[in-house]
PDB file of C-alpha atoms in Angstrom:
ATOM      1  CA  UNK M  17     -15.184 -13.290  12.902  1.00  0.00           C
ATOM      2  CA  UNK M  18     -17.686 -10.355  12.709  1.00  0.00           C
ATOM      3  CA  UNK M  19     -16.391  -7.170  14.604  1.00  0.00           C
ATOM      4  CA  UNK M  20     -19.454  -5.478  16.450  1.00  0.00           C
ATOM      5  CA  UNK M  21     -19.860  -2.692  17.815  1.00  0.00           C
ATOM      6  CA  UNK M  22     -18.657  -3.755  21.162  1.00  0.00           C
ATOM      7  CA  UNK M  23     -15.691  -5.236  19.338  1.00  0.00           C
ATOM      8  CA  UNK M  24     -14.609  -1.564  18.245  1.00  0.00           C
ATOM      9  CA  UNK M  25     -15.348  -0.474  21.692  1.00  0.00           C
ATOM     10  CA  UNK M  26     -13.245  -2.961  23.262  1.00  0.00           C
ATOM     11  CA  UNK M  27     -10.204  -3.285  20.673  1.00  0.00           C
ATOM     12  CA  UNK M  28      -7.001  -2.823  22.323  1.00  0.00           C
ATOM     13  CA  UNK M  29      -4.712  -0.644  20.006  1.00  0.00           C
ATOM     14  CA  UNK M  30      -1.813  -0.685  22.229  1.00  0.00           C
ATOM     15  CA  UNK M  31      -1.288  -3.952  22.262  1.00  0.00           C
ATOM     16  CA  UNK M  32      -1.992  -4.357  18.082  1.00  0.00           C
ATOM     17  CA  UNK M  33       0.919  -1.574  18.269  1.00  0.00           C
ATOM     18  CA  UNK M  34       3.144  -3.528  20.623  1.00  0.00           C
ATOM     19  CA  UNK M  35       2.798  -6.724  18.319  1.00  0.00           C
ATOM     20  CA  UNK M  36       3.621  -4.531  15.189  1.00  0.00           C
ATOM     21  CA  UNK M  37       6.966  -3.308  16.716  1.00  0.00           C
ATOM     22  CA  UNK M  38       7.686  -7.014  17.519  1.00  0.00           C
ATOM     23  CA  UNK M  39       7.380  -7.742  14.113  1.00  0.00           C
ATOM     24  CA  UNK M  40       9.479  -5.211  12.963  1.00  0.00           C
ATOM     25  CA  UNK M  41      11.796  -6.029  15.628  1.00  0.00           C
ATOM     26  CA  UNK M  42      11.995  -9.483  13.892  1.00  0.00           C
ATOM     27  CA  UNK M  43      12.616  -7.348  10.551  1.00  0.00           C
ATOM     28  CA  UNK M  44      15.333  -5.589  11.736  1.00  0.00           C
ATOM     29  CA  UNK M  45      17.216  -8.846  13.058  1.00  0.00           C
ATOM     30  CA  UNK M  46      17.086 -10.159   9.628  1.00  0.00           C
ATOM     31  CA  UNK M  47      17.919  -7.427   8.314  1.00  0.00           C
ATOM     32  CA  UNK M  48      20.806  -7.444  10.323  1.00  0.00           C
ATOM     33  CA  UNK M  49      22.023 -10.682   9.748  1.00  0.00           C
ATOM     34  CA  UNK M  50      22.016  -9.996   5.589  1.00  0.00           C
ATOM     35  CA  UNK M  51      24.289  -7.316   6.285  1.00  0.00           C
ATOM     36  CA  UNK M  52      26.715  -9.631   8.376  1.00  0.00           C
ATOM     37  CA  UNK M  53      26.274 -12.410   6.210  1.00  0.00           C
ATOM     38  CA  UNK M  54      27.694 -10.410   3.356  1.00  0.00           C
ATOM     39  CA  UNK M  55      29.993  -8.587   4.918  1.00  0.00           C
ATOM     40  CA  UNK M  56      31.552 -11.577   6.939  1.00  0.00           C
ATOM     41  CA  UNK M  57      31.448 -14.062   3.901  1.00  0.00           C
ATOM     42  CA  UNK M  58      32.662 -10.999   1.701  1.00  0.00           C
ATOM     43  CA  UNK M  59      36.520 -12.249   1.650  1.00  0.00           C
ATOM     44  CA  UNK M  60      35.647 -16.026   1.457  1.00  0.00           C
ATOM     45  CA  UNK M  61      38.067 -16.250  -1.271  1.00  0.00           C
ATOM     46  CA  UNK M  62      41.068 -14.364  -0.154  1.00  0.00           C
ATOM     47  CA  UNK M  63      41.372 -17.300   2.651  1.00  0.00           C
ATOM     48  CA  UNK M  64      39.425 -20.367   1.164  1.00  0.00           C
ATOM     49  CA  UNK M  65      40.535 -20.694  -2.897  1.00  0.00           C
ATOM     50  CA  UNK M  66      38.377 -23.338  -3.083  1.00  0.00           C
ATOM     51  CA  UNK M  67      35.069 -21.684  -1.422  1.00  0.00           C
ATOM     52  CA  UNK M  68      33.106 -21.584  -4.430  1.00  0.00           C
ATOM     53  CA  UNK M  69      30.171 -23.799  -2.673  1.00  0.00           C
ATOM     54  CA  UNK M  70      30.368 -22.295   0.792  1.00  0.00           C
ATOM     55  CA  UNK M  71      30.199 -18.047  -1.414  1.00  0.00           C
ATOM     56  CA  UNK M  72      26.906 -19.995  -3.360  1.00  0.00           C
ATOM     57  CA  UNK M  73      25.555 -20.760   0.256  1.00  0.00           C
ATOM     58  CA  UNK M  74      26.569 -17.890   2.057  1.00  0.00           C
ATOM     59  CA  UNK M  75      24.231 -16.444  -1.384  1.00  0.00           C
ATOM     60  CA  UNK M  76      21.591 -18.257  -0.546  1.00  0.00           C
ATOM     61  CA  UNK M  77      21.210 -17.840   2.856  1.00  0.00           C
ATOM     62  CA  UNK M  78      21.151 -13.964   2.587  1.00  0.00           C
ATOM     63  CA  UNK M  79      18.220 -13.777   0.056  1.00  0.00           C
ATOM     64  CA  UNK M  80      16.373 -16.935   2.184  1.00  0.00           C
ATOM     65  CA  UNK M  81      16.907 -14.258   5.169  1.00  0.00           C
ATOM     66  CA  UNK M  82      16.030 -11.125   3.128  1.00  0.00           C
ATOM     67  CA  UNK M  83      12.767 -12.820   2.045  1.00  0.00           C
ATOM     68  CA  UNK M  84      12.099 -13.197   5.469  1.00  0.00           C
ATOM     69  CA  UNK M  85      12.769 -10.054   6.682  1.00  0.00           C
ATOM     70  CA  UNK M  86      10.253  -8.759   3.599  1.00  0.00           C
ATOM     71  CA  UNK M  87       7.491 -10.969   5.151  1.00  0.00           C
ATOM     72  CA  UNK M  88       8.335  -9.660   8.849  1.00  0.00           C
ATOM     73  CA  UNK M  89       8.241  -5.945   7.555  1.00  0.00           C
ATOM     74  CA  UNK M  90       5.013  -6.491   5.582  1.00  0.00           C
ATOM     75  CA  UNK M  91       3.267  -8.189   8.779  1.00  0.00           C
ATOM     76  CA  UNK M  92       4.200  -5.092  11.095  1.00  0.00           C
ATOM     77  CA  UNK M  93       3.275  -2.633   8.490  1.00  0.00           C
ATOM     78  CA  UNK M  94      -0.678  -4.645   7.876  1.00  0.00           C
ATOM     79  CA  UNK M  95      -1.053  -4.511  11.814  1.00  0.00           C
ATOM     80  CA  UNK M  96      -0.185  -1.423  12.204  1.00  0.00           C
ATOM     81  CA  UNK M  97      -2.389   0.296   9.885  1.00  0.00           C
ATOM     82  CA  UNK M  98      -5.378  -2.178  10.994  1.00  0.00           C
ATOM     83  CA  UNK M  99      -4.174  -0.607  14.327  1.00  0.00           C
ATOM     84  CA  UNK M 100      -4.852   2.732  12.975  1.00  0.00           C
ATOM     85  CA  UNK M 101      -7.852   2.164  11.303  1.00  0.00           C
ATOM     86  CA  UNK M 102      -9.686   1.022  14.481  1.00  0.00           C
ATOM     87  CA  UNK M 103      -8.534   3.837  16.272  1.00  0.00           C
ATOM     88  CA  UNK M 104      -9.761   6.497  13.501  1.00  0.00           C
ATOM     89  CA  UNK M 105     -13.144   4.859  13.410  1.00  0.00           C
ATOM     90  CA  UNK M 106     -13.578   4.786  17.321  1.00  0.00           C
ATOM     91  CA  UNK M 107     -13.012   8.428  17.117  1.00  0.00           C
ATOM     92  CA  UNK M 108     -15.469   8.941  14.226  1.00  0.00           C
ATOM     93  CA  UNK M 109     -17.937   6.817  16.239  1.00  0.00           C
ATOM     94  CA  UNK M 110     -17.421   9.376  19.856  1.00  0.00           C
ATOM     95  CA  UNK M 111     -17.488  12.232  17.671  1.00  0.00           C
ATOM     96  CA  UNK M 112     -21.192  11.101  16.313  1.00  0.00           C
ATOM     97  CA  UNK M 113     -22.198  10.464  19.955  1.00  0.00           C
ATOM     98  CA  UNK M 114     -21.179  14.108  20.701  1.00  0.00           C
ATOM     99  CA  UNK M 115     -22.689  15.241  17.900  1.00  0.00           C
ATOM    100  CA  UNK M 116     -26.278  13.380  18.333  1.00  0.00           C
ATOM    101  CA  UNK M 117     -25.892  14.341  21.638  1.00  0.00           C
ATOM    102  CA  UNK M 118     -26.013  18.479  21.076  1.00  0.00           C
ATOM    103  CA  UNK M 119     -29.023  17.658  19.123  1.00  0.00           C
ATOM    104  CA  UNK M 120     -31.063  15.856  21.894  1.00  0.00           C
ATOM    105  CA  UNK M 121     -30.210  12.207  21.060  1.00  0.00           C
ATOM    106  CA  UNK M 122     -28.304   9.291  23.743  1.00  0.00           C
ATOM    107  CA  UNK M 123     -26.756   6.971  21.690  1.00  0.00           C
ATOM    108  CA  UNK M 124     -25.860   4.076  24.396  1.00  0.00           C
ATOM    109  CA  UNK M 125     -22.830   2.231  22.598  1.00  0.00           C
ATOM    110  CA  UNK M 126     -23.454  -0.603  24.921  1.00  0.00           C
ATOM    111  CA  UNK M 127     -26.537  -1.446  24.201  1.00  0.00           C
ATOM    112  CA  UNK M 128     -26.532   0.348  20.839  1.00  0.00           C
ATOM    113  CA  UNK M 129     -29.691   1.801  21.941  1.00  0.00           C
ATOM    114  CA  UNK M 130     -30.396   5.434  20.352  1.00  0.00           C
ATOM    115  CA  UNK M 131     -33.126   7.516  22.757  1.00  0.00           C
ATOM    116  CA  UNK M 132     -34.367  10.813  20.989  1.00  0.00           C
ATOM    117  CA  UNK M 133     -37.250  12.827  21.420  1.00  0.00           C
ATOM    118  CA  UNK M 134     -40.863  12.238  19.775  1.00  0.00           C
ATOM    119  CA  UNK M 135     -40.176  13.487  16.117  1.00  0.00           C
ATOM    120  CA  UNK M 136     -36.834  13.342  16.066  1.00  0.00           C
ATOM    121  CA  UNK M 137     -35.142  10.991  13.376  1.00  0.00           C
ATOM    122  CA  UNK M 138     -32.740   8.940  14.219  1.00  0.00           C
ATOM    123  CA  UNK M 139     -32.225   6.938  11.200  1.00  0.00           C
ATOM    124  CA  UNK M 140     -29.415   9.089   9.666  1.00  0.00           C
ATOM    125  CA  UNK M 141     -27.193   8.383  13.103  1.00  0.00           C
ATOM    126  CA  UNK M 142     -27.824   4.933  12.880  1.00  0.00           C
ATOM    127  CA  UNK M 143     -26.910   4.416   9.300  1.00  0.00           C
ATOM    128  CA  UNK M 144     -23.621   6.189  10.342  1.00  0.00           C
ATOM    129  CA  UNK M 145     -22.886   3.635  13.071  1.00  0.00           C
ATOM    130  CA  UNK M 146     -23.403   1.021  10.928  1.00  0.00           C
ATOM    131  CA  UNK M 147     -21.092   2.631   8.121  1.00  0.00           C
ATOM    132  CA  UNK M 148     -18.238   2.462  10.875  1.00  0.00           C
ATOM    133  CA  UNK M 149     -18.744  -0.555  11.798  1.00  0.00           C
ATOM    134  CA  UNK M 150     -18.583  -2.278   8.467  1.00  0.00           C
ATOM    135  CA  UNK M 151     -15.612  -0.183   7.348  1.00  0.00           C
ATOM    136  CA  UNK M 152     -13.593  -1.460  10.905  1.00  0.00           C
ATOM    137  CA  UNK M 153     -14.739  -5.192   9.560  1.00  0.00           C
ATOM    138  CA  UNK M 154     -13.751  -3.890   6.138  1.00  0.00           C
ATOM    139  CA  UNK M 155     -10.295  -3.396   7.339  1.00  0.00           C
ATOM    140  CA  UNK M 156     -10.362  -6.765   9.521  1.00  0.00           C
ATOM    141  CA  UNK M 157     -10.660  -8.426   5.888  1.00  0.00           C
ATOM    142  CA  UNK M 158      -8.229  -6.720   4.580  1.00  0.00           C
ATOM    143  CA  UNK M 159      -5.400  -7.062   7.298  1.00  0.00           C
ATOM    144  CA  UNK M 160      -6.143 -10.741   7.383  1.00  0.00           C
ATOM    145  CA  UNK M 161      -5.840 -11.318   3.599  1.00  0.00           C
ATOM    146  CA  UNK M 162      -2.428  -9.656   3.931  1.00  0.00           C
ATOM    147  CA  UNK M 163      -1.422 -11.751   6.879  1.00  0.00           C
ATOM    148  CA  UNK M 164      -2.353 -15.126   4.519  1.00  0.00           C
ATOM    149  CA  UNK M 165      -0.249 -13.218   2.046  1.00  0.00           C
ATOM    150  CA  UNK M 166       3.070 -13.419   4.416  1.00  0.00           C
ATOM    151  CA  UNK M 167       2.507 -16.689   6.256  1.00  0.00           C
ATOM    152  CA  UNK M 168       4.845 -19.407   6.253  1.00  0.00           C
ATOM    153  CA  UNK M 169       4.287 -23.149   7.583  1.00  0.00           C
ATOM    154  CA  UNK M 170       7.291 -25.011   9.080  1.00  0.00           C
ATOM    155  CA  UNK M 171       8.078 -27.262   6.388  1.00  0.00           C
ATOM    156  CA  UNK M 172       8.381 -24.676   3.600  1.00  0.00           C
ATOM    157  CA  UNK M 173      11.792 -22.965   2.953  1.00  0.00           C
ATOM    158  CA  UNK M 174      12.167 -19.479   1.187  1.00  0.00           C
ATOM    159  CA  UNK M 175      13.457 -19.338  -2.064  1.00  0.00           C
ATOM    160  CA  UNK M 176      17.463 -18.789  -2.787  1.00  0.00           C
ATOM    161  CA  UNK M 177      16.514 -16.896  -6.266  1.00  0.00           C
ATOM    162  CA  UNK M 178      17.799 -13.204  -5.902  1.00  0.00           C
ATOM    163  CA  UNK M 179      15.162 -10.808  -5.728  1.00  0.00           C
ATOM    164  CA  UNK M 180      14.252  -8.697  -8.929  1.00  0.00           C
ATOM    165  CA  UNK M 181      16.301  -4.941  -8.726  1.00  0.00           C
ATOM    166  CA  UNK M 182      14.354  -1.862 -10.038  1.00  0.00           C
ATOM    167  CA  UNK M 183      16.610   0.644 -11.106  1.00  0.00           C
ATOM    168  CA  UNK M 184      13.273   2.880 -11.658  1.00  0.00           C
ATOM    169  CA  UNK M 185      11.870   3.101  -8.080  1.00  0.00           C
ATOM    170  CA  UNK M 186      15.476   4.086  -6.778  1.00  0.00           C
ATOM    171  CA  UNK M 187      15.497   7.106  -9.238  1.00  0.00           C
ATOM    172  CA  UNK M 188      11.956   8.152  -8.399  1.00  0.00           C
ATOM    173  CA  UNK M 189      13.411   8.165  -4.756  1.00  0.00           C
ATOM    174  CA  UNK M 190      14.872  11.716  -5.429  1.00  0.00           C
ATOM    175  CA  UNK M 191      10.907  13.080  -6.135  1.00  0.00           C
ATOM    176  CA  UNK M 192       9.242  11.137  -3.413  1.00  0.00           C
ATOM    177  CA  UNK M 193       8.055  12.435   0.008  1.00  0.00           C
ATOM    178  CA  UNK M 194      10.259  11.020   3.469  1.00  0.00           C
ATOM    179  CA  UNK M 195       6.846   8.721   3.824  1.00  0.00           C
ATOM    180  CA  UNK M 196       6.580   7.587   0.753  1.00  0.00           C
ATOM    181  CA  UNK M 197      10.599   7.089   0.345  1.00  0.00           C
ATOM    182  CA  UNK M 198      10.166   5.453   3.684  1.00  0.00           C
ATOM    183  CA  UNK M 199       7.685   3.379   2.618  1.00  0.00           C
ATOM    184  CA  UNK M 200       9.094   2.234  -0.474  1.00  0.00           C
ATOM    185  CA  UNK M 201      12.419   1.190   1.021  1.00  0.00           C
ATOM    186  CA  UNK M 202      10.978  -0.625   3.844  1.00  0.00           C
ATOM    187  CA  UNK M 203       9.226  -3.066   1.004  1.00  0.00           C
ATOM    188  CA  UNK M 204      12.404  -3.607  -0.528  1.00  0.00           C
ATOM    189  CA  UNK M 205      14.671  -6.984   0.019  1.00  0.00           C
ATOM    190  CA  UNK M 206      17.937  -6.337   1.792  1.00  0.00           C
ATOM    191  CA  UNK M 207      19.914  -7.437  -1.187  1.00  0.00           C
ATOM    192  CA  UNK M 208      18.073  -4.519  -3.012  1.00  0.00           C
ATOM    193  CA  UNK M 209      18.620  -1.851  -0.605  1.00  0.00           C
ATOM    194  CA  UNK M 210      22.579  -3.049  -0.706  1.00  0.00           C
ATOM    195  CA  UNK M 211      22.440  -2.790  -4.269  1.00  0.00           C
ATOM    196  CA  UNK M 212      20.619   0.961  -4.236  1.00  0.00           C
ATOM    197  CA  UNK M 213      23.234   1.948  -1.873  1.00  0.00           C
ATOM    198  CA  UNK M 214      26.560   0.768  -4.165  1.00  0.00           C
ATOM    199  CA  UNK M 215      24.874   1.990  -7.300  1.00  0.00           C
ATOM    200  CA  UNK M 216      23.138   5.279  -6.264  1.00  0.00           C
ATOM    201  CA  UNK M 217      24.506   6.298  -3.211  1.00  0.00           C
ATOM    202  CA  UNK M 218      23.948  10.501  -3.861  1.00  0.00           C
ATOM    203  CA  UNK M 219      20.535   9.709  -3.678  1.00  0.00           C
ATOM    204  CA  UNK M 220      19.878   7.188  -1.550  1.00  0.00           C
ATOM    205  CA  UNK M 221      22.737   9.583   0.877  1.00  0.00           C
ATOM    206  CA  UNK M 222      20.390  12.501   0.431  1.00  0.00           C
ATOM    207  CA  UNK M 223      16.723  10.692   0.603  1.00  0.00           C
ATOM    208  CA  UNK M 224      15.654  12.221   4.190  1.00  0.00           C
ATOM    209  CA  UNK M 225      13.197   9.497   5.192  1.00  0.00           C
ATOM    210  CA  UNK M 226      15.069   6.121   4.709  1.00  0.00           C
ATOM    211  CA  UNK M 227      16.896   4.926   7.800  1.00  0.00           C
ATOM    212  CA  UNK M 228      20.144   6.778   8.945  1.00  0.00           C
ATOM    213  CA  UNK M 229      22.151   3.602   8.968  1.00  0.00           C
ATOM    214  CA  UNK M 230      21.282   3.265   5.181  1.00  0.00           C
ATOM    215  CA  UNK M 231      21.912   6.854   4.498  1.00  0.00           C
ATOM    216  CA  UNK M 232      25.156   6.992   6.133  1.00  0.00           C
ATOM    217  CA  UNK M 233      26.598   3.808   4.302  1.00  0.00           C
ATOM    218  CA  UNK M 234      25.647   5.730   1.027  1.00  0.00           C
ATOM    219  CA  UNK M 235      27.221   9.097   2.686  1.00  0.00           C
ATOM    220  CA  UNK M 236      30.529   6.972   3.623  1.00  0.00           C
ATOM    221  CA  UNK M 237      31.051   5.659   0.392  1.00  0.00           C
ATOM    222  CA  UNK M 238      30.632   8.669  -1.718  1.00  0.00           C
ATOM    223  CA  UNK M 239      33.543  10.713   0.954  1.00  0.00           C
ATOM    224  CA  UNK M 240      35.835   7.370   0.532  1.00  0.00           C
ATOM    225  CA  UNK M 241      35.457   7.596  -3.535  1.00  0.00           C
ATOM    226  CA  UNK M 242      36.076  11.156  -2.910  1.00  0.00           C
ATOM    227  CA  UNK M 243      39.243  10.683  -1.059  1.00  0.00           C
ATOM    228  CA  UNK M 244      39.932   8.024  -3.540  1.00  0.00           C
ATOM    229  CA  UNK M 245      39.562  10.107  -6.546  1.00  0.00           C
ATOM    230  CA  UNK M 246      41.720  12.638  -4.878  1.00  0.00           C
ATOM    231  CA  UNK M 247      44.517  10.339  -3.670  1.00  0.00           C
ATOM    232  CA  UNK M 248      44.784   9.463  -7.117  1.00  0.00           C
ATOM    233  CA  UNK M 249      46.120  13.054  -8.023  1.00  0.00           C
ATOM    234  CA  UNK M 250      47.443  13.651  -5.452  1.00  0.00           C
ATOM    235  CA  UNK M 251      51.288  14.127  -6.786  1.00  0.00           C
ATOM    236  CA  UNK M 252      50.287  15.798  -9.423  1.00  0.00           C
ATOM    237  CA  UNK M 253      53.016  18.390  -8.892  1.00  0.00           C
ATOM    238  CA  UNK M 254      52.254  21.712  -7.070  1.00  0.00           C
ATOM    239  CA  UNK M 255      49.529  24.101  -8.414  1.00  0.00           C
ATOM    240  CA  UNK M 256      46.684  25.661  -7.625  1.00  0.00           C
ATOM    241  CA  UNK M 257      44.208  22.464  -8.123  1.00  0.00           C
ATOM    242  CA  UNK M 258      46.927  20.452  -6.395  1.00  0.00           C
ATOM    243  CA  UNK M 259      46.521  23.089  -3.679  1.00  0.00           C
ATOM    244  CA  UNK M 260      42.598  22.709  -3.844  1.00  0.00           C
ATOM    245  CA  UNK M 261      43.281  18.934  -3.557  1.00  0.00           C
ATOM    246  CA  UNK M 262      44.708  18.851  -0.323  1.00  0.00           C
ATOM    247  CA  UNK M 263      42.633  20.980   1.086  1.00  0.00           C
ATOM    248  CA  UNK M 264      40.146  18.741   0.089  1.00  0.00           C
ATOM    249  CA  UNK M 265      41.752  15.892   1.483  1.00  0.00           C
ATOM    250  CA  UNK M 266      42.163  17.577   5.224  1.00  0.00           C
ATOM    251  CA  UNK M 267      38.445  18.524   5.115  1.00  0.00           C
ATOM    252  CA  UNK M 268      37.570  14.578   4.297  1.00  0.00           C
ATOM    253  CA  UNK M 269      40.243  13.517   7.042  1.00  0.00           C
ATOM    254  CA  UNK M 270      38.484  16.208   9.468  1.00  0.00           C
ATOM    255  CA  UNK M 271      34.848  14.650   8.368  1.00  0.00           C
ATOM    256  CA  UNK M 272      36.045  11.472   9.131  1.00  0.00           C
ATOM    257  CA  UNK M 273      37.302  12.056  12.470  1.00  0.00           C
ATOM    258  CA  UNK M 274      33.257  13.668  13.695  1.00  0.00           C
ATOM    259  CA  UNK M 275      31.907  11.054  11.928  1.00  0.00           C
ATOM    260  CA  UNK M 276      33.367   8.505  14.111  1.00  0.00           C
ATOM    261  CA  UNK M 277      30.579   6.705  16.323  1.00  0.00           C
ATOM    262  CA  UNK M 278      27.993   8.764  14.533  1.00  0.00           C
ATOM    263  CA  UNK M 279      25.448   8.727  11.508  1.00  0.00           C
ATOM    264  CA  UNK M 280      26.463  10.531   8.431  1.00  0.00           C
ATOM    265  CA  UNK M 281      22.872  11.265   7.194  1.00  0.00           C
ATOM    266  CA  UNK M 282      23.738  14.083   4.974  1.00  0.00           C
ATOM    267  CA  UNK M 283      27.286  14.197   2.731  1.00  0.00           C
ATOM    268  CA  UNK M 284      28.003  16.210  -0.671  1.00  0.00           C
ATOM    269  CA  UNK M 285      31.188  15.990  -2.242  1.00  0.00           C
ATOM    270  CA  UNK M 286      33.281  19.161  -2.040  1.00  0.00           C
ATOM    271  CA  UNK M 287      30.821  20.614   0.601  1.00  0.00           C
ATOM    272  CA  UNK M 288      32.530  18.566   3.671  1.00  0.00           C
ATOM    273  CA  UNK M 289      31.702  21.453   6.212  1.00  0.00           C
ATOM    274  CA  UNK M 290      28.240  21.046   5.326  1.00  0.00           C
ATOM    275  CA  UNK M 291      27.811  17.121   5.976  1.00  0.00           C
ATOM    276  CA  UNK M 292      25.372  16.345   8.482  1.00  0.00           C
ATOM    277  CA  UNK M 293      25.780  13.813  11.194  1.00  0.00           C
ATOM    278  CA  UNK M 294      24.114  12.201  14.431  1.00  0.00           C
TER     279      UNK M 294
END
């Protein structure tokens, strides 16, 4: 359906912004349940020798919920911006009125009417009204392409395949922007983002922009493989580094105790004073 003038006029933002935050709502959920999937499922064999089927399921069911949680994410993030665009153009459109206006033109958005004095063109405004109006329908194409792109009908089921892991884009992390970092991560399956965080957690610890609860699962297992490392010379015999070590060890014990109930969004090893929480 065409978008008219009218349409621009009338679009209500809010609400495209309150169905967006649904949506990623409905992300986070999923998201949610991955992590409590794994994490629940995670000592299936300790208890259950012969849980081989029910660890293949449990499998499953996190990347069939991952790929779900992509497809929420990906429907917030297309509203949203279609959101956006409407708004930017509806200011672009007041701004011409204002503008024909300090030049002796009405433009009447209702009736699309423009009123100018004998001699005065108004072709150039009018081409400009049309421009935003064709690049709001512009964006109504492209928002509902990407909707198609993340729709599913009741009888289909996500695939249980594990999603494809980029070692690349998780380096390029440490060079990005907090927008685009944010941006990237958001597009990535749950399983990924796991993976990112056991694999590279000193960047993914330090890369202001992804979400704290992501950052401080990176933070908290680069101070526990600290401690670890530590606690494994630990009687070494006394000297100066087994001096150093200890102290090291109280300054990890004292991180640990602020960092209870709180997000550890910023953790280098050594530099324990220095970690950042909320």
């Amino acid at each position: 359906m065409t978008i008219t003038l009218q349409g621009l006029l009338a679009a209500d933002t809010a609400r495209l912004i309150e169905i967006s935050r649904e949506w990623d709502r409905l992300a986070a959920a999923l998201d949610t349940a991955v992590e409590e999937l794994g994490r629940e499922t995670r000592d299936l064999p300790h208890h259950w020798p012969t849980s081989a089927d029910a660890q293949d399921r449990g499998a499953d069911l996190r990347a069939q919920l991952g790929t779900g949680y992509g497809h929420c994410a990906a429907i917030a993030t297309a509203v949203r911006e279609f959101a956006g665009e409407v708004e930017d153009n509806r200011r672009l459109l007041h701004g011409l009125v204002a503008e024909a206006r300090g030049v002796g033109l009405w433009i009447d958005l209702v009736s699309g009417l423009i009123t100018a004095p004998i001699g005065l063109a108004v072709d150039a405004y009018a081409q400009q009204i049309a421009e935003i109006v064709a690049r709001v329908n512009e964006a109504d194409r492209r928002t509902v392409e990407a909707l198609e792109l993340h729709k599913y009908r009741e009888e289909q089921v996500p695939p249980t395949e594990p999603p494809e892991y980029r070692e690349r884009g998780v380096l390029a992390l440490a060079a990005a922007t907090p927008a685009e970092r944010a941006s990237w991560w958001r597009a990535q399956h749950p399983l990924n983002q796991e993976r990112a965080i056991l694999e590279q957690p000193e960047i993914v610890g330090a890369a202001v922009g992804l979400p704290d609860k992501d950052r401080d699962m990176a933070n908290r297992l680069l101070l526990r493989r600290a401690k670890e490392d530590l606690r494994a010379h630990e009687g070494d015999g006394i000297s100066q580094a087994q001096l150093a070590i200890i102290r090291r060890l109280a300054a990890i014990d004292d991180l640990e105790q602020r960092a209870g109930g709180r997000r550890l969004v910023s953790y280098r090893p050594g530099a324990e004073q220095d970690a950042e929480l909320r």
